[in-house]
Amino acid sequence: MEANSTTSHDAPNTGDLTTRGQRDIADLIIMQQKLALLPAREIAVFNGDPLTYQSFIRAFEYLVEDKTSSSQDRLYFLEQYTSDQPKDLVRSCLNMDARQGYAEAKRLLKKHFGNEVMVTNAYLEKALSWTGIKADDGKALQAYALYLRGCYIAMQDLEYLKELDIPSNLMTSKLPYKLRDKWRTAAHDTMGLTYAFLDPGSSATFCTENLMKWLHAKGWKTEILLRTMGQERLVKSYGLTGLEVTNLEGTTHLNLPRVYTQDRIPVSKENIPTQNDLEKWPYLSGIQLDEIDADIDLLIGINVPKAMEPWHIINSQGNGPYAVKTLLGWVVNGPLNTCTAMDVSGPPAMMANRILIADLGELIIRQYNQDFSEREYEEKSEMSGEDKKFMEIASSSITLQDGHYHLALPLRDKDVVMPDNHDMAEQRTMNLLKRFREDVSSKNNPADDASRGLHVEPFLASRWLKGPEFLEKNEGKWPKIPEDLGEIHPDDQELKTKPIMPPGLFQKGDLYSQRRWKQVQYLADLFWRRGVREYLPLMQQRSKWNNPKRNLSPDDLVVIVDETAPRNSWLMGPVVKTLPGSKGLVRSVLVRTRTNILQRPVDKLCLLQEAVD
């Protein structure tokens, strides 16, 4: 009785399993039919470009390696989808055992073309060598944006590629001027106040991590080999680029090279000279040292020679300190206070700096290039056989006769006989003479004065203004001499300049009008550049002349000079505030433009109209 009940209870479960299995099989058949309708997958042939290695190897593993377990098939397919040097590497593994050969081929491809340093270097070289984008080239701008998007995605996997995220000018330097100006308006400069230590014993420039956070600067992680007095150690650091240092007045700017970060600068605030220290030395009374509420967060080494360059030196007297004026201000060196005096409670506090660094990332790349020197060969153009033959003929036949050099014709056959082409030369001369009379102004064709476009003054002086002689009979309507027409003034309609209008709509076949417009714009650009080079210096208010000029004052109307800006796009606005220097001369001002308030030095401004009192 129990057996019958059990059998009747298991029967529905068996039927459900059978139905579920049939449904799964039907789903698999439908899925296989859908997969069969998909387009055929193709693998791009890999030619050794490091930028395409990652996508190629992933496509090969998915479409070939996962579809077959035979190492022999995998190896031959890998040889089929490679070319040039990668193909040679894979072919060298065909003579090995199939399993070992396939593994060795993939290892060699990754070593020579998929190395992380090599891929990063390829991304950087392509970004740095990108040509500048013109203002009206939308396709080039989109291509650059897509490439940067690809770099951003690749940064998720490549540690070294994060260097692309550091220098802001890497992106903005390739953009058109208008976009660069908008970027400067949106991402204005962040400034910080700090003491700078000029260290001629350091081969690099350092800043503290607090200064990096203060400036909101982004750096890339790196390791440097730091050598100091008898010590050599490996330290972790951040690399920064795009930093700029200026003096307290903001009149001088200096771009810094690559800056490395440290926890602290090995200089104490007690070593900072003050105005009270200078009072002990009367010969330094002319130096004014400004005191600020800041720490020493910047160390400038000898890789910034402009910061070390002495402008004026006050020599030491009586074993006292000496002072050097630099681009950034006065620097006082020598014994100033008692910070190094002997203390009865312990030894004196001394400091000696000699800092040398070596970037491990650069050392790795240099070592990699040495190991694979075949990739750094320099291609040189060599002369062909015919070029060498020409040089031989030229060097052996050149002579100087009557102040002119004569050279034999570089003919392949020395015994060639030239035909008599006197008639052809005469016909050619007549044709040239006819063309010159039609197109070139000469004494043989004085009608060019009337047929060509001339300025007003030369045209009035020309006898062609009167027309043919038979038109002069009616003397009341036609003047005899050009002087009767009156004096020419700059306000006359003929001499007034017309405003530059935008180009009209051109038909596809109307090529002449487009070419004519481009020629006119090119000539206008030439005139603009010449005015910037010759006329612009006469308008600038320079405060460094021997004869001081008038200081800029609020409400003065000025133009901001930007040599890189296109024609008719310089910013203009009134002066909002003047920023005088230590001697009372205005060194920089704040200018209100249509979109922002900018601070610019006076040597980058042109005064258009003085303020009305």
Coordinates of C-alpha atoms in Angstrom, one line a residue:
M1 CA 0.0 0.0 0.0
E2 CA 2.9 2.4 0.8
A3 CA 4.7 1.4 -2.4
N4 CA 1.7 2.3 -4.5
S5 CA 1.3 5.6 -2.8
T6 CA 5.0 6.4 -3.2
T7 CA 4.9 5.6 -6.9
S8 CA 1.9 7.8 -7.5
H9 CA 3.6 10.6 -5.6
D10 CA 6.9 10.5 -7.6
A11 CA 5.3 10.4 -11.0
P12 CA 4.4 14.2 -11.2
N13 CA 8.0 15.1 -10.2
T14 CA 9.5 13.0 -13.0
G15 CA 7.1 14.7 -15.5
D16 CA 8.0 18.2 -14.2
L17 CA 11.7 17.4 -14.7
T18 CA 11.2 16.2 -18.2
T19 CA 9.2 19.3 -19.1
R20 CA 11.8 21.6 -17.6
G21 CA 14.6 19.8 -19.4
Q22 CA 12.7 20.1 -22.7
R23 CA 12.2 23.8 -22.1
D24 CA 15.9 24.3 -21.4
I25 CA 16.9 22.5 -24.5
A26 CA 14.4 24.6 -26.5
D27 CA 15.9 27.8 -25.0
L28 CA 19.4 26.6 -25.9
I29 CA 18.4 26.0 -29.5
I30 CA 16.8 29.4 -29.8
M31 CA 19.9 31.0 -28.3
Q32 CA 22.1 29.1 -30.8
Q33 CA 19.9 30.3 -33.6
K34 CA 20.2 33.9 -32.5
L35 CA 24.0 33.6 -32.2
A36 CA 24.1 32.2 -35.7
L37 CA 22.4 35.3 -37.0
L38 CA 24.9 37.6 -35.5
P39 CA 27.6 39.2 -37.8
A40 CA 30.9 37.4 -37.9
R41 CA 33.4 38.5 -35.3
E42 CA 36.7 39.8 -36.7
I43 CA 40.1 40.3 -34.9
A44 CA 42.2 43.3 -36.0
V45 CA 45.7 42.3 -37.1
F46 CA 48.2 43.4 -34.5
N47 CA 51.2 45.3 -36.0
G48 CA 53.1 46.1 -32.9
D49 CA 51.4 49.3 -31.8
P50 CA 51.5 49.4 -28.0
L51 CA 48.2 51.4 -27.9
T52 CA 46.3 48.5 -29.5
Y53 CA 48.0 45.6 -27.6
Q54 CA 45.5 45.4 -24.8
S55 CA 42.4 45.3 -27.1
F56 CA 44.0 42.8 -29.4
I57 CA 45.0 40.3 -26.7
R58 CA 41.5 40.5 -25.1
A59 CA 39.8 39.9 -28.4
F60 CA 42.1 37.0 -29.2
E61 CA 41.5 35.3 -25.9
Y62 CA 37.8 35.6 -26.2
L63 CA 37.3 34.7 -29.9
V64 CA 40.1 32.1 -30.2
E65 CA 41.5 30.9 -26.9
D66 CA 38.2 30.3 -25.3
K67 CA 36.8 28.5 -28.4
T68 CA 39.5 25.8 -28.6
S69 CA 41.7 23.9 -26.2
S70 CA 44.3 22.9 -28.8
S71 CA 47.5 24.9 -28.2
Q72 CA 48.5 24.1 -31.8
D73 CA 45.5 25.9 -33.1
R74 CA 45.9 28.8 -30.7
L75 CA 49.6 29.3 -31.8
Y76 CA 48.8 29.2 -35.6
F77 CA 45.8 31.6 -35.1
L78 CA 48.1 33.9 -33.2
E79 CA 50.6 33.9 -36.0
Q80 CA 47.7 34.6 -38.5
Y81 CA 46.5 37.7 -36.7
T82 CA 49.9 39.4 -36.3
S83 CA 52.2 41.2 -38.7
D84 CA 55.6 42.8 -38.9
Q85 CA 57.7 42.3 -35.8
P86 CA 55.0 40.6 -33.7
K87 CA 54.6 38.0 -36.5
D88 CA 58.3 37.3 -36.5
L89 CA 58.2 36.7 -32.7
V90 CA 55.3 34.3 -33.0
R91 CA 57.0 32.4 -35.9
S92 CA 60.1 31.9 -33.8
C93 CA 57.9 29.8 -31.4
L94 CA 56.4 27.5 -34.0
N95 CA 59.3 25.1 -33.8
M96 CA 58.7 24.6 -30.0
D97 CA 56.2 22.3 -28.3
A98 CA 52.7 23.6 -29.0
R99 CA 51.8 24.2 -25.3
Q100 CA 55.2 25.8 -24.5
G101 CA 55.3 27.7 -27.8
Y102 CA 51.9 29.3 -27.3
A103 CA 52.8 30.4 -23.7
E104 CA 56.2 31.7 -24.9
A105 CA 54.7 33.6 -27.8
K106 CA 52.2 35.4 -25.5
R107 CA 55.0 36.2 -23.0
L108 CA 57.2 37.7 -25.7
L109 CA 54.4 39.8 -27.1
K110 CA 53.6 41.2 -23.7
K111 CA 57.3 41.9 -23.0
H112 CA 58.0 43.7 -26.2
F113 CA 54.7 45.4 -27.0
G114 CA 52.5 45.3 -23.9
N115 CA 54.9 46.4 -21.2
E116 CA 53.2 49.0 -19.0
V117 CA 56.1 51.5 -19.3
M118 CA 56.1 51.2 -23.1
V119 CA 52.3 51.6 -23.4
T120 CA 52.4 54.7 -21.1
N121 CA 55.2 56.2 -23.2
A122 CA 53.2 55.6 -26.4
Y123 CA 50.2 57.4 -24.9
L124 CA 52.3 60.3 -23.7
E125 CA 54.2 60.7 -27.0
K126 CA 50.9 60.8 -29.0
A127 CA 49.4 63.4 -26.6
L128 CA 52.5 65.6 -26.7
S129 CA 52.9 65.4 -30.5
W130 CA 49.2 66.3 -31.2
T131 CA 49.0 69.2 -33.5
G132 CA 47.3 72.4 -32.4
I133 CA 43.6 72.6 -33.1
K134 CA 42.2 75.5 -35.2
A135 CA 39.2 77.4 -34.0
D136 CA 36.9 76.2 -36.9
D137 CA 38.1 72.5 -37.0
G138 CA 35.4 70.7 -35.2
K139 CA 36.5 67.2 -36.3
A140 CA 40.0 67.7 -34.9
L141 CA 38.6 68.9 -31.6
Q142 CA 36.3 65.9 -31.4
A143 CA 39.2 63.5 -32.3
Y144 CA 41.3 65.0 -29.5
A145 CA 38.4 64.7 -27.0
L146 CA 37.9 61.1 -27.9
Y147 CA 41.6 60.4 -27.5
L148 CA 41.7 62.0 -24.1
R149 CA 38.7 59.9 -23.2
G150 CA 40.6 56.8 -24.2
C151 CA 43.5 58.0 -22.1
Y152 CA 41.2 58.5 -19.1
I153 CA 39.8 54.9 -19.5
A154 CA 43.3 53.5 -19.8
M155 CA 44.4 55.3 -16.6
Q156 CA 42.2 52.9 -14.6
D157 CA 44.6 50.0 -15.4
L158 CA 48.0 51.7 -16.0
E159 CA 49.6 53.2 -13.0
Y160 CA 52.3 55.2 -14.9
L161 CA 49.7 56.7 -17.2
K162 CA 48.4 58.9 -14.3
E163 CA 51.1 61.3 -15.3
L164 CA 48.6 62.5 -17.9
D165 CA 46.5 63.9 -15.1
I166 CA 49.1 66.3 -13.8
P167 CA 50.1 69.1 -16.3
S168 CA 47.0 71.1 -17.1
N169 CA 48.7 72.6 -20.2
L170 CA 48.9 69.2 -21.8
M171 CA 45.3 69.6 -22.7
T172 CA 44.8 73.3 -22.9
S173 CA 47.9 73.9 -25.1
K174 CA 46.3 72.0 -28.0
L175 CA 43.0 73.8 -27.8
P176 CA 42.0 76.9 -29.8
Y177 CA 42.5 80.3 -28.2
K178 CA 38.8 80.9 -27.3
L179 CA 38.6 77.6 -25.4
R180 CA 41.9 78.3 -23.6
D181 CA 40.5 81.6 -22.5
K182 CA 37.3 80.0 -21.2
W183 CA 39.4 77.4 -19.4
R184 CA 41.4 80.2 -17.7
T185 CA 38.2 81.9 -16.7
A186 CA 36.6 78.7 -15.3
A187 CA 39.7 77.3 -13.6
H188 CA 41.5 80.4 -12.3
D189 CA 44.9 80.2 -10.7
T190 CA 45.2 79.2 -7.0
M191 CA 47.8 81.1 -5.2
G192 CA 49.5 80.6 -1.8
L193 CA 51.9 82.7 0.3
T194 CA 55.1 81.0 1.5
Y195 CA 58.9 81.5 2.1
A196 CA 61.2 80.1 -0.6
F197 CA 64.6 78.8 0.2
L198 CA 67.1 79.2 -2.6
D199 CA 69.5 76.2 -2.2
P200 CA 72.4 76.1 -4.7
G201 CA 73.4 72.7 -3.2
S202 CA 70.2 71.0 -4.4
S203 CA 69.8 69.5 -7.8
A204 CA 66.0 69.6 -7.7
T205 CA 63.1 71.7 -6.5
F206 CA 60.9 70.6 -3.5
C207 CA 57.8 71.7 -1.8
T208 CA 55.9 70.4 1.2
E209 CA 52.9 68.2 1.0
N210 CA 51.0 70.9 2.9
L211 CA 51.6 73.4 0.1
M212 CA 50.5 70.8 -2.5
K213 CA 47.2 70.4 -0.6
W214 CA 46.9 74.2 -0.2
L215 CA 47.2 74.7 -3.9
H216 CA 44.8 71.8 -4.7
A217 CA 47.5 70.4 -7.0
K218 CA 47.4 66.8 -8.2
G219 CA 50.6 64.8 -8.4
W220 CA 51.6 61.4 -9.4
K221 CA 53.2 58.9 -7.0
T222 CA 56.9 58.2 -7.6
E223 CA 60.0 57.1 -5.8
I224 CA 63.2 59.1 -5.7
L225 CA 66.7 58.2 -4.6
L226 CA 67.7 61.0 -2.2
R227 CA 71.4 61.6 -1.5
T228 CA 72.4 64.0 1.3
M229 CA 75.4 64.4 3.5
G230 CA 76.7 60.8 3.7
Q231 CA 73.3 59.3 3.3
E232 CA 71.4 57.7 0.4
R233 CA 67.9 56.5 0.8
L234 CA 64.8 55.7 -1.2
V235 CA 61.8 57.9 -0.4
K236 CA 58.3 58.1 -1.7
S237 CA 57.2 61.4 -3.1
Y238 CA 54.7 63.1 -5.4
G239 CA 55.7 64.8 -8.7
L240 CA 54.1 68.1 -9.6
T241 CA 54.2 70.2 -12.8
G242 CA 52.6 73.4 -13.9
L243 CA 53.6 75.4 -10.7
E244 CA 54.6 79.1 -11.0
V245 CA 56.4 81.3 -8.4
T246 CA 56.2 85.1 -8.2
N247 CA 57.4 87.8 -5.9
L248 CA 55.3 89.5 -3.3
E249 CA 54.3 92.3 -5.6
G250 CA 53.2 89.9 -8.3
T251 CA 55.2 91.7 -11.0
T252 CA 57.6 88.8 -12.0
H253 CA 56.5 85.2 -12.7
L254 CA 58.7 82.2 -13.1
N255 CA 57.6 78.7 -14.2
L256 CA 59.0 75.9 -12.1
P257 CA 60.2 72.6 -13.6
R258 CA 59.1 69.3 -12.0
V259 CA 58.6 69.7 -8.3
Y260 CA 58.9 66.8 -5.8
T261 CA 57.1 66.8 -2.4
Q262 CA 58.5 66.1 1.1
D263 CA 57.0 66.2 4.5
R264 CA 59.1 69.2 5.5
I265 CA 61.9 71.5 4.1
P266 CA 65.1 71.0 6.1
V267 CA 65.3 74.7 7.0
S268 CA 64.2 76.3 10.3
K269 CA 62.3 79.5 10.6
E270 CA 65.1 80.8 12.9
N271 CA 67.3 80.9 9.7
I272 CA 65.0 83.5 8.1
P273 CA 66.6 86.9 8.1
T274 CA 64.5 89.8 9.5
Q275 CA 64.8 93.6 9.3
N276 CA 66.0 93.7 12.9
D277 CA 69.0 91.5 11.9
L278 CA 70.0 93.9 9.2
E279 CA 70.1 96.8 11.6
K280 CA 73.4 95.5 12.9
W281 CA 75.0 96.0 9.6
P282 CA 74.7 99.6 8.3
Y283 CA 75.8 98.8 4.7
L284 CA 72.7 96.7 4.4
S285 CA 70.4 99.5 5.4
G286 CA 69.0 100.0 1.9
I287 CA 67.5 96.5 1.9
Q288 CA 63.8 96.1 2.8
L289 CA 62.8 92.6 3.9
D290 CA 59.0 92.0 4.1
E291 CA 57.8 89.6 6.8
I292 CA 54.9 87.4 6.2
D293 CA 53.0 84.9 8.3
A294 CA 54.0 81.7 6.5
D295 CA 56.3 78.7 6.8
I296 CA 59.1 77.6 4.5
D297 CA 57.2 75.3 2.1
L298 CA 59.4 75.7 -1.0
L299 CA 63.0 74.8 -1.8
I300 CA 64.3 76.0 -5.2
G301 CA 67.4 74.2 -6.5
I302 CA 69.9 74.9 -9.2
N303 CA 67.6 73.5 -11.9
V304 CA 65.9 77.0 -11.8
P305 CA 68.8 79.2 -12.8
K306 CA 66.6 82.2 -13.4
A307 CA 65.8 82.3 -9.6
M308 CA 69.5 82.1 -8.7
E309 CA 70.7 84.7 -11.2
P310 CA 72.2 87.7 -9.3
W311 CA 70.9 91.1 -10.4
H312 CA 72.7 93.2 -7.8
I313 CA 75.3 92.2 -5.1
I314 CA 76.1 94.0 -1.8
N315 CA 79.5 92.7 -0.7
S316 CA 80.3 91.6 2.8
Q317 CA 82.1 94.1 5.2
G318 CA 83.7 93.2 8.5
N319 CA 83.0 89.5 8.1
G320 CA 79.3 90.3 7.9
P321 CA 76.6 88.9 5.6
Y322 CA 76.3 89.8 2.0
A323 CA 73.0 90.4 0.0
V324 CA 72.0 89.4 -3.5
K325 CA 69.0 90.7 -5.4
T326 CA 67.3 88.1 -7.6
L327 CA 64.2 87.9 -9.7
L328 CA 62.1 87.0 -6.7
G329 CA 63.7 89.6 -4.2
W330 CA 66.6 90.0 -1.9
V331 CA 68.5 87.1 -0.5
V332 CA 70.8 87.6 2.5
N333 CA 73.6 85.1 3.2
G334 CA 76.0 84.9 6.1
P335 CA 76.0 85.1 9.9
L336 CA 72.9 87.0 11.0
N337 CA 71.9 85.7 14.4
T338 CA 73.1 83.4 17.1
C339 CA 71.4 80.3 15.9
T340 CA 74.7 78.5 15.4
A341 CA 76.4 79.7 18.6
M342 CA 77.8 77.2 21.1
D343 CA 75.3 76.2 23.7
V344 CA 76.6 75.1 27.1
S345 CA 73.8 72.5 27.4
G346 CA 74.8 70.7 24.2
P347 CA 76.5 70.8 20.8
P348 CA 75.8 73.6 18.4
A349 CA 72.9 73.2 15.9
M350 CA 74.5 73.0 12.4
M351 CA 72.9 72.3 9.0
A352 CA 74.6 71.2 5.8
N353 CA 72.6 70.5 2.6
R354 CA 73.8 68.8 -0.5
I355 CA 70.7 67.2 -2.1
L356 CA 70.9 65.0 -5.2
I357 CA 67.9 63.0 -6.5
A358 CA 67.3 60.4 -9.2
D359 CA 63.8 59.7 -10.4
L360 CA 63.4 55.9 -10.4
G361 CA 60.7 56.1 -13.1
E362 CA 63.1 57.9 -15.5
L363 CA 65.9 55.5 -14.6
I364 CA 63.7 52.5 -15.5
I365 CA 62.8 54.0 -18.9
R366 CA 66.5 54.8 -19.6
Q367 CA 67.5 51.3 -18.7
Y368 CA 64.7 49.9 -20.8
N369 CA 65.9 51.9 -23.8
Q370 CA 69.4 50.6 -23.3
D371 CA 68.2 47.0 -23.2
F372 CA 66.2 47.4 -26.4
S373 CA 68.5 49.8 -28.3
E374 CA 67.2 48.5 -31.6
R375 CA 64.1 50.7 -31.1
E376 CA 66.0 53.9 -30.8
Y377 CA 67.9 53.9 -34.1
E378 CA 67.9 57.1 -36.0
E379 CA 66.9 57.0 -39.6
K380 CA 69.2 59.0 -41.9
S381 CA 68.5 59.8 -45.5
E382 CA 71.3 58.5 -47.7
M383 CA 72.1 59.5 -51.2
S384 CA 71.2 57.2 -54.1
G385 CA 73.6 56.2 -56.9
E386 CA 72.3 59.0 -59.1
D387 CA 72.7 61.6 -56.3
K388 CA 76.3 60.6 -55.9
K389 CA 76.9 60.8 -59.6
F390 CA 75.4 64.3 -59.7
M391 CA 77.6 65.4 -56.8
E392 CA 80.6 64.0 -58.7
I393 CA 79.7 65.9 -61.9
A394 CA 79.0 69.1 -60.0
S395 CA 82.3 69.0 -58.0
S396 CA 84.4 68.2 -61.1
S397 CA 82.8 70.6 -63.6
I398 CA 82.1 73.8 -61.6
T399 CA 84.0 76.9 -62.7
L400 CA 83.9 80.6 -62.0
Q401 CA 83.7 82.8 -65.1
D402 CA 83.2 86.6 -65.1
G403 CA 81.7 86.4 -61.6
H404 CA 79.3 83.6 -62.4
Y405 CA 79.5 79.9 -61.6
H406 CA 79.1 77.5 -64.5
L407 CA 78.1 73.9 -64.1
A408 CA 77.9 71.1 -66.6
L409 CA 74.4 69.6 -67.2
P410 CA 74.0 66.4 -65.1
L411 CA 73.3 64.1 -68.0
R412 CA 73.4 60.3 -67.7
D413 CA 75.1 60.0 -71.1
K414 CA 78.1 62.3 -71.6
D415 CA 78.0 61.9 -75.5
V416 CA 74.5 63.2 -75.9
V417 CA 74.0 65.8 -78.7
M418 CA 71.6 68.6 -78.1
P419 CA 69.3 69.5 -81.1
D420 CA 69.1 73.1 -82.5
N421 CA 66.0 74.6 -80.8
H422 CA 66.5 78.3 -81.9
D423 CA 63.0 78.5 -83.4
M424 CA 61.4 77.1 -80.3
A425 CA 63.3 79.5 -78.0
E426 CA 62.3 82.5 -80.2
Q427 CA 58.6 81.4 -80.1
R428 CA 58.8 81.0 -76.3
T429 CA 60.3 84.5 -76.0
M430 CA 57.5 86.1 -78.0
N431 CA 54.9 84.3 -75.9
L432 CA 56.5 85.5 -72.7
L433 CA 56.6 89.0 -74.0
K434 CA 52.9 88.9 -74.9
R435 CA 52.0 87.6 -71.5
F436 CA 54.1 90.2 -69.7
R437 CA 52.3 93.0 -71.6
E438 CA 49.0 91.7 -70.5
D439 CA 49.8 91.0 -66.8
V440 CA 52.9 93.0 -65.8
S441 CA 53.1 96.8 -65.4
S442 CA 55.9 98.0 -67.7
K443 CA 56.8 100.9 -69.9
N444 CA 55.6 98.9 -72.9
N445 CA 52.1 98.8 -71.5
P446 CA 51.3 102.1 -69.8
A447 CA 47.6 101.2 -69.8
D448 CA 48.1 99.1 -66.7
D449 CA 47.6 102.3 -64.6
A450 CA 44.0 102.4 -65.7
S451 CA 43.3 98.7 -65.8
R452 CA 44.9 97.8 -62.5
G453 CA 43.8 98.7 -59.0
L454 CA 45.8 101.7 -57.7
H455 CA 45.7 104.0 -54.7
V456 CA 44.1 107.4 -55.2
E457 CA 47.3 109.5 -55.2
P458 CA 49.1 107.6 -57.9
F459 CA 46.0 107.3 -60.0
L460 CA 45.4 111.1 -59.8
A461 CA 49.0 111.7 -61.0
S462 CA 48.5 109.4 -64.0
R463 CA 47.6 110.9 -67.3
W464 CA 45.0 108.2 -67.9
L465 CA 42.6 109.9 -65.5
K466 CA 41.7 112.4 -68.3
G467 CA 40.7 109.7 -70.7
P468 CA 41.2 109.8 -74.5
E469 CA 41.8 113.1 -76.2
F470 CA 38.5 113.3 -78.0
L471 CA 36.7 113.5 -74.6
E472 CA 38.6 116.7 -73.7
K473 CA 36.7 118.8 -76.3
N474 CA 33.9 119.6 -73.8
E475 CA 36.0 121.5 -71.3
G476 CA 33.1 122.5 -69.1
K477 CA 32.3 118.9 -68.1
W478 CA 35.8 117.3 -68.1
P479 CA 38.7 118.9 -66.3
K480 CA 42.0 119.2 -68.2
I481 CA 44.4 118.6 -65.4
P482 CA 44.1 116.3 -62.3
E483 CA 44.8 119.3 -59.9
D484 CA 41.4 120.7 -60.6
L485 CA 39.8 117.8 -58.7
G486 CA 40.8 119.2 -55.3
E487 CA 43.0 118.0 -52.5
I488 CA 42.7 114.5 -51.1
H489 CA 41.9 114.2 -47.4
P490 CA 41.9 111.1 -45.1
D491 CA 38.2 111.6 -44.5
D492 CA 37.3 111.2 -48.2
Q493 CA 35.1 108.2 -49.0
E494 CA 37.9 106.7 -51.2
L495 CA 40.4 106.5 -48.3
K496 CA 38.0 105.3 -45.6
T497 CA 38.5 101.8 -44.5
K498 CA 35.5 99.5 -44.7
P499 CA 34.6 97.3 -41.7
I500 CA 35.6 93.6 -42.0
M501 CA 32.4 91.7 -42.7
P502 CA 32.0 88.0 -42.2
P503 CA 32.2 85.8 -45.3
G504 CA 29.0 85.1 -47.2
L505 CA 27.5 81.8 -48.3
F506 CA 29.5 80.3 -51.1
Q507 CA 28.4 77.7 -53.6
K508 CA 30.3 74.5 -53.8
G509 CA 31.7 75.3 -57.3
D510 CA 32.4 79.0 -56.5
L511 CA 36.0 78.3 -55.6
Y512 CA 37.4 81.7 -56.7
S513 CA 35.4 83.7 -54.2
Q514 CA 36.5 81.4 -51.4
R515 CA 40.2 81.7 -52.4
R516 CA 39.9 85.5 -52.7
W517 CA 38.4 85.7 -49.2
K518 CA 41.2 83.6 -47.8
Q519 CA 43.8 85.8 -49.5
V520 CA 42.2 89.0 -48.1
Q521 CA 42.2 87.5 -44.6
Y522 CA 45.8 86.4 -44.9
L523 CA 46.9 89.9 -45.8
A524 CA 44.9 91.3 -42.9
D525 CA 46.7 88.9 -40.6
L526 CA 50.1 90.1 -41.9
F527 CA 49.1 93.7 -41.3
W528 CA 47.9 92.8 -37.8
R529 CA 51.2 91.0 -36.9
R530 CA 53.2 93.9 -38.2
G531 CA 51.3 96.4 -36.1
V532 CA 51.8 94.2 -33.0
R533 CA 55.5 94.1 -33.7
E534 CA 56.1 97.8 -34.7
Y535 CA 53.2 100.0 -33.4
L536 CA 52.3 98.2 -30.2
P537 CA 55.5 99.0 -28.3
L538 CA 54.8 102.7 -28.8
M539 CA 51.4 102.4 -26.9
Q540 CA 52.7 100.4 -23.9
Q541 CA 53.3 102.1 -20.6
R542 CA 56.6 100.7 -19.4
S543 CA 57.7 101.5 -15.8
K544 CA 61.3 100.3 -16.3
W545 CA 62.4 103.2 -18.5
N546 CA 65.0 105.7 -17.3
N547 CA 62.4 108.5 -17.7
P548 CA 59.3 107.4 -15.6
K549 CA 56.0 107.6 -17.4
R550 CA 52.5 108.4 -16.1
N551 CA 51.2 105.7 -13.8
L552 CA 48.0 104.0 -14.7
S553 CA 45.0 105.1 -12.7
P554 CA 41.5 103.8 -12.1
D555 CA 39.0 104.3 -15.0
D556 CA 41.8 104.3 -17.6
L557 CA 40.7 102.4 -20.7
V558 CA 43.3 99.8 -21.6
V559 CA 43.7 96.8 -24.0
I560 CA 45.2 93.6 -22.6
V561 CA 48.1 92.5 -24.9
D562 CA 48.1 88.8 -25.9
E563 CA 50.4 88.0 -28.8
T564 CA 48.9 84.5 -29.1
A565 CA 45.4 85.8 -29.6
P566 CA 43.9 86.0 -33.1
R567 CA 43.2 89.3 -34.8
N568 CA 40.6 91.6 -33.3
S569 CA 40.1 89.4 -30.2
W570 CA 42.1 91.3 -27.5
L571 CA 40.3 92.0 -24.3
M572 CA 39.5 95.6 -23.4
G573 CA 38.2 97.3 -20.2
P574 CA 38.7 99.9 -17.6
V575 CA 41.2 99.8 -14.8
V576 CA 39.5 98.9 -11.5
K577 CA 42.5 99.0 -9.1
T578 CA 46.2 99.8 -9.3
L579 CA 48.9 97.7 -7.4
P580 CA 52.0 99.9 -6.9
G581 CA 55.4 98.5 -6.0
S582 CA 57.8 99.3 -3.2
K583 CA 58.9 102.5 -5.0
G584 CA 55.4 103.9 -5.7
L585 CA 55.4 102.9 -9.4
V586 CA 52.4 101.0 -10.6
R587 CA 53.6 97.5 -11.6
S588 CA 50.2 95.7 -12.1
V589 CA 46.5 96.6 -12.2
L590 CA 43.1 94.9 -12.1
V591 CA 41.2 95.2 -15.3
R592 CA 37.4 94.6 -15.7
T593 CA 36.5 92.8 -18.9
R594 CA 33.2 91.6 -20.1
T595 CA 33.4 88.3 -18.3
N596 CA 36.0 88.6 -15.5
I597 CA 38.4 90.8 -13.5
L598 CA 42.0 90.1 -14.5
Q599 CA 45.3 91.1 -12.9
R600 CA 47.9 92.0 -15.5
P601 CA 51.4 93.7 -15.4
V602 CA 51.6 97.2 -17.0
D603 CA 54.0 95.9 -19.7
K604 CA 51.1 93.8 -21.0
L605 CA 48.7 96.7 -21.3
C606 CA 48.1 99.5 -23.9
L607 CA 46.5 102.7 -22.8
L608 CA 43.7 103.8 -25.1
Q609 CA 42.1 106.7 -23.2
E610 CA 43.1 108.3 -19.9
A611 CA 40.5 108.7 -17.2
V612 CA 38.5 112.0 -17.1
D613 CA 39.0 113.9 -13.9

